[in-house]
CSV table of C-alpha atoms and ligand atoms in Angstrom, one decimal:
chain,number,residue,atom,x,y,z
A,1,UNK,CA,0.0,0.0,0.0
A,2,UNK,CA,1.1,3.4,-0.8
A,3,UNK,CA,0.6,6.6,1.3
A,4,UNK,CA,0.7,10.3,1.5
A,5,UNK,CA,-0.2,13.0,4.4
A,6,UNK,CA,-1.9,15.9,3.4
A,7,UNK,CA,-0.9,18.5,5.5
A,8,UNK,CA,-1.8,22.5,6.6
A,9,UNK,CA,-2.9,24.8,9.1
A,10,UNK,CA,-6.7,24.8,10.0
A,11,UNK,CA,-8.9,26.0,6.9
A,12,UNK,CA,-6.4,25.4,4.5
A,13,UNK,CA,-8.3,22.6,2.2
A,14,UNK,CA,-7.1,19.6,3.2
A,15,UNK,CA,-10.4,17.9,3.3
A,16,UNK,CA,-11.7,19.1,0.2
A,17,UNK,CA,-8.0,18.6,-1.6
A,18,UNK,CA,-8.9,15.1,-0.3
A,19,UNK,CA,-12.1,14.2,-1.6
A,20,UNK,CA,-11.4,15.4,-4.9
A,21,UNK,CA,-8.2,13.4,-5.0
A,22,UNK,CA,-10.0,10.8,-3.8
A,23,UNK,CA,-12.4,10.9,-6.8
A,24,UNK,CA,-9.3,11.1,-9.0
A,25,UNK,CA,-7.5,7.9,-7.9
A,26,UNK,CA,-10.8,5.8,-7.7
A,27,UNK,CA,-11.7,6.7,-10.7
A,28,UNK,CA,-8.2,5.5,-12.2
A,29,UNK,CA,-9.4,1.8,-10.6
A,30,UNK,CA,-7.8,2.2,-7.2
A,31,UNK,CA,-9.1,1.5,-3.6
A,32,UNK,CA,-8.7,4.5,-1.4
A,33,UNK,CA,-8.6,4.5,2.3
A,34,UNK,CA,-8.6,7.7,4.4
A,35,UNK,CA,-7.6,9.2,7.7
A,36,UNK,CA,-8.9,12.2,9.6
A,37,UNK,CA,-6.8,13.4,12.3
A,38,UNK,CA,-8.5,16.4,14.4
A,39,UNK,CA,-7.7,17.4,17.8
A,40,UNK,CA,-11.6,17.6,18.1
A,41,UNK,CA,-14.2,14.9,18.9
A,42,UNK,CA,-15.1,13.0,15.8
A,43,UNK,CA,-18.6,14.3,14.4
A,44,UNK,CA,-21.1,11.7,15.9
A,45,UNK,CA,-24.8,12.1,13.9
A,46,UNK,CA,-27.7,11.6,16.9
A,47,UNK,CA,-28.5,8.6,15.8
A,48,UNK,CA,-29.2,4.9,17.6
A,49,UNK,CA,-25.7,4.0,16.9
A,50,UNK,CA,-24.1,6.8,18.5
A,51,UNK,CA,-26.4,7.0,21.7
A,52,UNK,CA,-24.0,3.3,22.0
A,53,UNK,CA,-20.9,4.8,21.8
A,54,UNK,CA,-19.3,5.8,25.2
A,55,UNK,CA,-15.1,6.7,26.3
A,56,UNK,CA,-13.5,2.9,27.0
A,57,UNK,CA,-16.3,1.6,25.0
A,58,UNK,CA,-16.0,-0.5,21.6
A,59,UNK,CA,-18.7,-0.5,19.4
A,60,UNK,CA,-19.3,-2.7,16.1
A,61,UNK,CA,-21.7,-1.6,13.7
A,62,UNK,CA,-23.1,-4.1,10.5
A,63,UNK,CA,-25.1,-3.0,8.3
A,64,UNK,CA,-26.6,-5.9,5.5
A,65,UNK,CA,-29.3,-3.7,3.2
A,66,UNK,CA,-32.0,-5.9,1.4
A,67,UNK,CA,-30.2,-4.5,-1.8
A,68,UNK,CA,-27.2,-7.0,-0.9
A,69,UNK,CA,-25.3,-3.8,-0.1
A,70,UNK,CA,-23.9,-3.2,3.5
A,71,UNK,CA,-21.2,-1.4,5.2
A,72,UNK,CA,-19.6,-1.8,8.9
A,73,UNK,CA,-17.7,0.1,11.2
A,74,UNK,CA,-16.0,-0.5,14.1
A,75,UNK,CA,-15.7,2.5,17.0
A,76,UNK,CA,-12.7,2.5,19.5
A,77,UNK,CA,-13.8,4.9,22.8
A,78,UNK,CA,-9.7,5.6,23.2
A,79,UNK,CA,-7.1,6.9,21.2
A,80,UNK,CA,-5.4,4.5,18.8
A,81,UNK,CA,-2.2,5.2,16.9
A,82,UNK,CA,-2.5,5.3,13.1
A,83,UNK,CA,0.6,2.9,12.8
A,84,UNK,CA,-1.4,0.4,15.0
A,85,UNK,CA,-4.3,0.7,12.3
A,86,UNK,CA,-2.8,0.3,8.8
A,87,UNK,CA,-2.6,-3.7,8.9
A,88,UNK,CA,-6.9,-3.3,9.4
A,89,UNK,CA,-6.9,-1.3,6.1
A,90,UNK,CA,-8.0,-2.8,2.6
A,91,UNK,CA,-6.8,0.0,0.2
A,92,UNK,CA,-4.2,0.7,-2.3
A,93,UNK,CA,-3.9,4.1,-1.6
A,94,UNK,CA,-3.8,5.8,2.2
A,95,UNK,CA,-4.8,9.5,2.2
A,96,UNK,CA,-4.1,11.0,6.0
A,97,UNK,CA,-5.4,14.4,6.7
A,98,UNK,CA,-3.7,16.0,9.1
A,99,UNK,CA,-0.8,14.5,11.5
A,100,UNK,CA,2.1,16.8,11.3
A,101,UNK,CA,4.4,14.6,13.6
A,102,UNK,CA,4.2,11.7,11.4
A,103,UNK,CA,7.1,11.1,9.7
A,104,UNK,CA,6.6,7.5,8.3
A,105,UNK,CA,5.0,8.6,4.9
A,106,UNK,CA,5.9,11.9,2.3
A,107,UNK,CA,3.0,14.7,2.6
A,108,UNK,CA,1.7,17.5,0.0
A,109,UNK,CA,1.3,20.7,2.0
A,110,UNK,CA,-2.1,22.3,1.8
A,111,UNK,CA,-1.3,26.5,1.4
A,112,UNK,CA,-4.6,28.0,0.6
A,113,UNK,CA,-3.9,31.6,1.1
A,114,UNK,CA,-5.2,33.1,3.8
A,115,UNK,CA,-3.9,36.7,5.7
A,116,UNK,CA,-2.8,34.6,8.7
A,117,UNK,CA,-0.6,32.2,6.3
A,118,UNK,CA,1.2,34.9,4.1
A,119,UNK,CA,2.5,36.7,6.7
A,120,UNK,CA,3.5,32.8,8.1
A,121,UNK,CA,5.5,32.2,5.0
A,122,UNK,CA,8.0,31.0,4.6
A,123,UNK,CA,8.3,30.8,8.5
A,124,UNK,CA,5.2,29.4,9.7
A,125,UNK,CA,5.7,26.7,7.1
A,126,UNK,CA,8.4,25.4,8.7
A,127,UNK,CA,6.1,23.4,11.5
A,128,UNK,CA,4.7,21.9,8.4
A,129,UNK,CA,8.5,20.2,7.5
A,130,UNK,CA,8.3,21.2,4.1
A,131,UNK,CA,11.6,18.3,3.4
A,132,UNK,CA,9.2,15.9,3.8
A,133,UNK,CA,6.9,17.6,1.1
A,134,UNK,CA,6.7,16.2,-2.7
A,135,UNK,CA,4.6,19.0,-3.5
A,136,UNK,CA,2.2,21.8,-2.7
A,137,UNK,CA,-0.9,22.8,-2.9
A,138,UNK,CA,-3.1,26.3,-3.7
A,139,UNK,CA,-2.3,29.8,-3.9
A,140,UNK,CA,1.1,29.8,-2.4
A,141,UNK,CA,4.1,28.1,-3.5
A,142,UNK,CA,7.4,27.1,-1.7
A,143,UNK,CA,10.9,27.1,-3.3
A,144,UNK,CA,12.3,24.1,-4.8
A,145,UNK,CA,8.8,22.1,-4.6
A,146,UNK,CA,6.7,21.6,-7.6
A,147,UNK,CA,3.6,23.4,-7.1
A,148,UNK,CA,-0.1,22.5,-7.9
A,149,UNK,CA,-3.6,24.0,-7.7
A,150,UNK,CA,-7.1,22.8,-8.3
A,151,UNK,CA,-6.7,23.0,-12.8
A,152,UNK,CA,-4.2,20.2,-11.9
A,153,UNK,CA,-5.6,17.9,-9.8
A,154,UNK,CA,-4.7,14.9,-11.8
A,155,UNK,CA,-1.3,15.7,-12.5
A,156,UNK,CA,-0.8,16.5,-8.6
A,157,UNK,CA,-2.5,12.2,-8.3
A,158,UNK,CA,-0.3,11.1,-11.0
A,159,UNK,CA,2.8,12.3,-8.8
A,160,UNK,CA,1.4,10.5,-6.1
A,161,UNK,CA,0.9,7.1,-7.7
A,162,UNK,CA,4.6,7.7,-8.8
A,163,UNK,CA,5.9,8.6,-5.5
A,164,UNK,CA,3.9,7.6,-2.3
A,165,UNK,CA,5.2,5.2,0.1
A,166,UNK,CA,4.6,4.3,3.7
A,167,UNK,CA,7.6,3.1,5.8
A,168,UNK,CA,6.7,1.1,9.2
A,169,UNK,CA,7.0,3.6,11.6
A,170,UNK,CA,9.1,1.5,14.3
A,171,UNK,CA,11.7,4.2,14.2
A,172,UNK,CA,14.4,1.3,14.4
A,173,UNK,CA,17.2,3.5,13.3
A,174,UNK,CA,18.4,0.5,11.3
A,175,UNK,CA,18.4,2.3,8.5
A,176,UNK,CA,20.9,4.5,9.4
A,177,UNK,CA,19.2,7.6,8.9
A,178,UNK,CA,17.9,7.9,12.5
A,179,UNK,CA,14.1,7.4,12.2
A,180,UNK,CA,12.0,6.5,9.7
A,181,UNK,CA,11.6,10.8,9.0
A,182,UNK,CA,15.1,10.5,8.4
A,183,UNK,CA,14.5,7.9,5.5
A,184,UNK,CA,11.6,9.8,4.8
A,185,UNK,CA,13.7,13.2,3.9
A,186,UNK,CA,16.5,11.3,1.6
A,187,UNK,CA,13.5,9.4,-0.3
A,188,UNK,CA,11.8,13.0,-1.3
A,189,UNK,CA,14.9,14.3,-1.4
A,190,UNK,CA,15.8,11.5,-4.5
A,191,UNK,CA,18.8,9.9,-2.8
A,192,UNK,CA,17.4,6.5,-1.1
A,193,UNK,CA,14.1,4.6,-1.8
A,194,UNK,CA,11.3,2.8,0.5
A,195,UNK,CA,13.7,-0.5,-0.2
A,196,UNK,CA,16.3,0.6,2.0
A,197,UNK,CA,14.0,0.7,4.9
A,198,UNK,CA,15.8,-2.5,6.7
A,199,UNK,CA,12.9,-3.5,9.0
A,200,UNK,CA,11.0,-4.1,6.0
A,201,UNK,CA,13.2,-7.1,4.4
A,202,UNK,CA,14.5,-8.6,7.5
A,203,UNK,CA,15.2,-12.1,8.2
A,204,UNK,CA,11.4,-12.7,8.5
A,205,UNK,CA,8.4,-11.0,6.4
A,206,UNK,CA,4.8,-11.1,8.4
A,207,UNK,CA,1.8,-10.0,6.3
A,208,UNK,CA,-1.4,-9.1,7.7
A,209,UNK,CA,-4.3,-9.6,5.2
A,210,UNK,CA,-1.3,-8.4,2.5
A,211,UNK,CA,0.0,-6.0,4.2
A,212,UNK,CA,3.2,-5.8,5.2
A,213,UNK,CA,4.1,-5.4,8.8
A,214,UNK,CA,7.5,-4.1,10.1
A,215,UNK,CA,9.8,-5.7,12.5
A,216,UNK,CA,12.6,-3.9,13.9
A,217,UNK,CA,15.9,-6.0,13.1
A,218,UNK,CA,16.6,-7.8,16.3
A,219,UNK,CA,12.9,-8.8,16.5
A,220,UNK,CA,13.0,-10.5,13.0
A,221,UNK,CA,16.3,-12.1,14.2
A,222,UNK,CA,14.9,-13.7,17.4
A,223,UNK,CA,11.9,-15.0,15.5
A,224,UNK,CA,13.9,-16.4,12.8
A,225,UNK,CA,16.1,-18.3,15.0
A,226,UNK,CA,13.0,-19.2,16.5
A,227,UNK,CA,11.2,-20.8,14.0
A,228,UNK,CA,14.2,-22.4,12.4
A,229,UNK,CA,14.9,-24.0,15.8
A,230,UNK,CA,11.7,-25.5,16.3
A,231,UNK,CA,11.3,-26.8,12.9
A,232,UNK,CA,14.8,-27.6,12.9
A,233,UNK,CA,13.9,-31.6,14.3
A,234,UNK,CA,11.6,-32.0,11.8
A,235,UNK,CA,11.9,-34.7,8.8
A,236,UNK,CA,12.8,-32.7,5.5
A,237,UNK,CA,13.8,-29.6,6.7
A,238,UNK,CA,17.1,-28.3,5.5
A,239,UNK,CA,18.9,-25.5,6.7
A,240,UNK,CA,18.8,-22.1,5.3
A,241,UNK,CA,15.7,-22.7,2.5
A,242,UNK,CA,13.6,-20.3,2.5
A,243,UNK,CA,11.0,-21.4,4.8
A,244,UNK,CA,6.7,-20.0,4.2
A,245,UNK,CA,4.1,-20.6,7.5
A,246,UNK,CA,0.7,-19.1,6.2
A,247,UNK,CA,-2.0,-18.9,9.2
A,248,UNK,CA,-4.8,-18.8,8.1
A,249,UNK,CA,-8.5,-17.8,9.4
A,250,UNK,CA,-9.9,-20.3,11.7
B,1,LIG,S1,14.8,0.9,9.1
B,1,LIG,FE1,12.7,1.3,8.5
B,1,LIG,S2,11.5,1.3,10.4
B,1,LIG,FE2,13.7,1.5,10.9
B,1,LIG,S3,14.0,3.7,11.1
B,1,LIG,FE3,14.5,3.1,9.0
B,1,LIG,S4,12.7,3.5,7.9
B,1,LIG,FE4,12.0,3.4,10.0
């Protein structure tokens, strides 16, 4: 799965630069996800469902129309980590609104103008970590990053199928660049790629429903001896093959 952070101050766009791009990249045939940050309470309607949900509370919601449509939902009453959530996600494409602090993913920065943001500019931009940008978006535009406005929409998703990624987030430092913003900064910046993100080709490779989930090095070493010790006594098994364990649902 690829992924990219659309970023700004309050009022800048973002959700509206994400629904349209979200139209955009369904309609070239691919399965968008989405996440909302917001420092708010999430917009309950007063509905049934809602009277259900409660802090420290988790509520599941299925919905099976006589049309053979449905949908579902599944409500956490505490703060989750986005990291944490990803492996739940069936999408090719992650759009996150909002989440300055993540570092994990590249991010186009929202800069509708507004009074309060030119007189920011260039400094106030700087709490948006422009080095982490591919691009931006609206009136204003920052040196050295390509620049796009509403006219453009589908070039701005065509440099997004070319260049989103999502790294693991375990901040390993295995890498060598720190954290996984370090990595981050020399990807945008042209000078490494997602591959070199060591805690995602370690000694072992989990998948959750496809989705690749990172182990930091010494983990993926301890499970690997693991394994290979245990299966080690069995009949057929050689050492150092490549070895596959699916689980699969019960
Ligand atoms: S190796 Fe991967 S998970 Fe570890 S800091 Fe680098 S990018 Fe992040």
């Amino acid at each position: 799965m690829q992924a990219i952070g659309i970023i700004g101050f309050s009022n800048s766009g973002k959700t509206t630069l994400i629904s349209r791009l979200s139209e955009c990249l369904e309609a070239r045939g691919l399965k968008v996800a989405i996440a909302k940050h917001t420092h708010h309470e999430l917009d309950k309607p007063d509905t049934d469902t809602a009277l259900l949900m409660s802090p420290r509370r988790t509520v599941i919601g299925l919905s099976n129309t006589k049309d053979g449509k449905g949908e579902a939902m599944i409500h956490w009453g505490h703060p989750c980590f986005l990291r944490d959530m990803v492996p739940l996600l069936d999408a090719d494409i992650l759009l996150v609104e909002g989440g300055k602090a993540i570092g994990w993913l590249p991010r186009i920065l929202c800069l509708r103008t507004t009074p309060e943001l030119l007189t920011a500019l260039p400094e106030g931009c700087k709490a948006l970590r422009p080095e982490l940008a591919l691009a931006t978006y609206g009136d204003n535009t920052l040196s050295g990053l390509p620049s796009f406005t509403a006219e453009d929409l589908d070039a701005l998703a065509d440099l997004i199928v070319e260049r989103a990624f999502l790294l693991p987030g375990l901040d390993c430092g295995a890498c060598g660049e720190g954290d996984c913003a370090g990595l981050t900064r020399r990807i945008v910046a042209g000078e490494r790629t997602p591959a070199d993100c060591v805690a995602s080709r370690g000694a072992v490779e989990v998948t959750l429903n496809g989705q690749v989930i990172g182990l930091n090095p010494f983990t993926a070493q301890m499970l690997s001896g693991g394994i290979r010790g245990m299966l080690g006594a069995l009949k057929g098994m050689a050492p150092g093959g490549e070895v596959v364990i699916k689980l699969k649902d019960r």
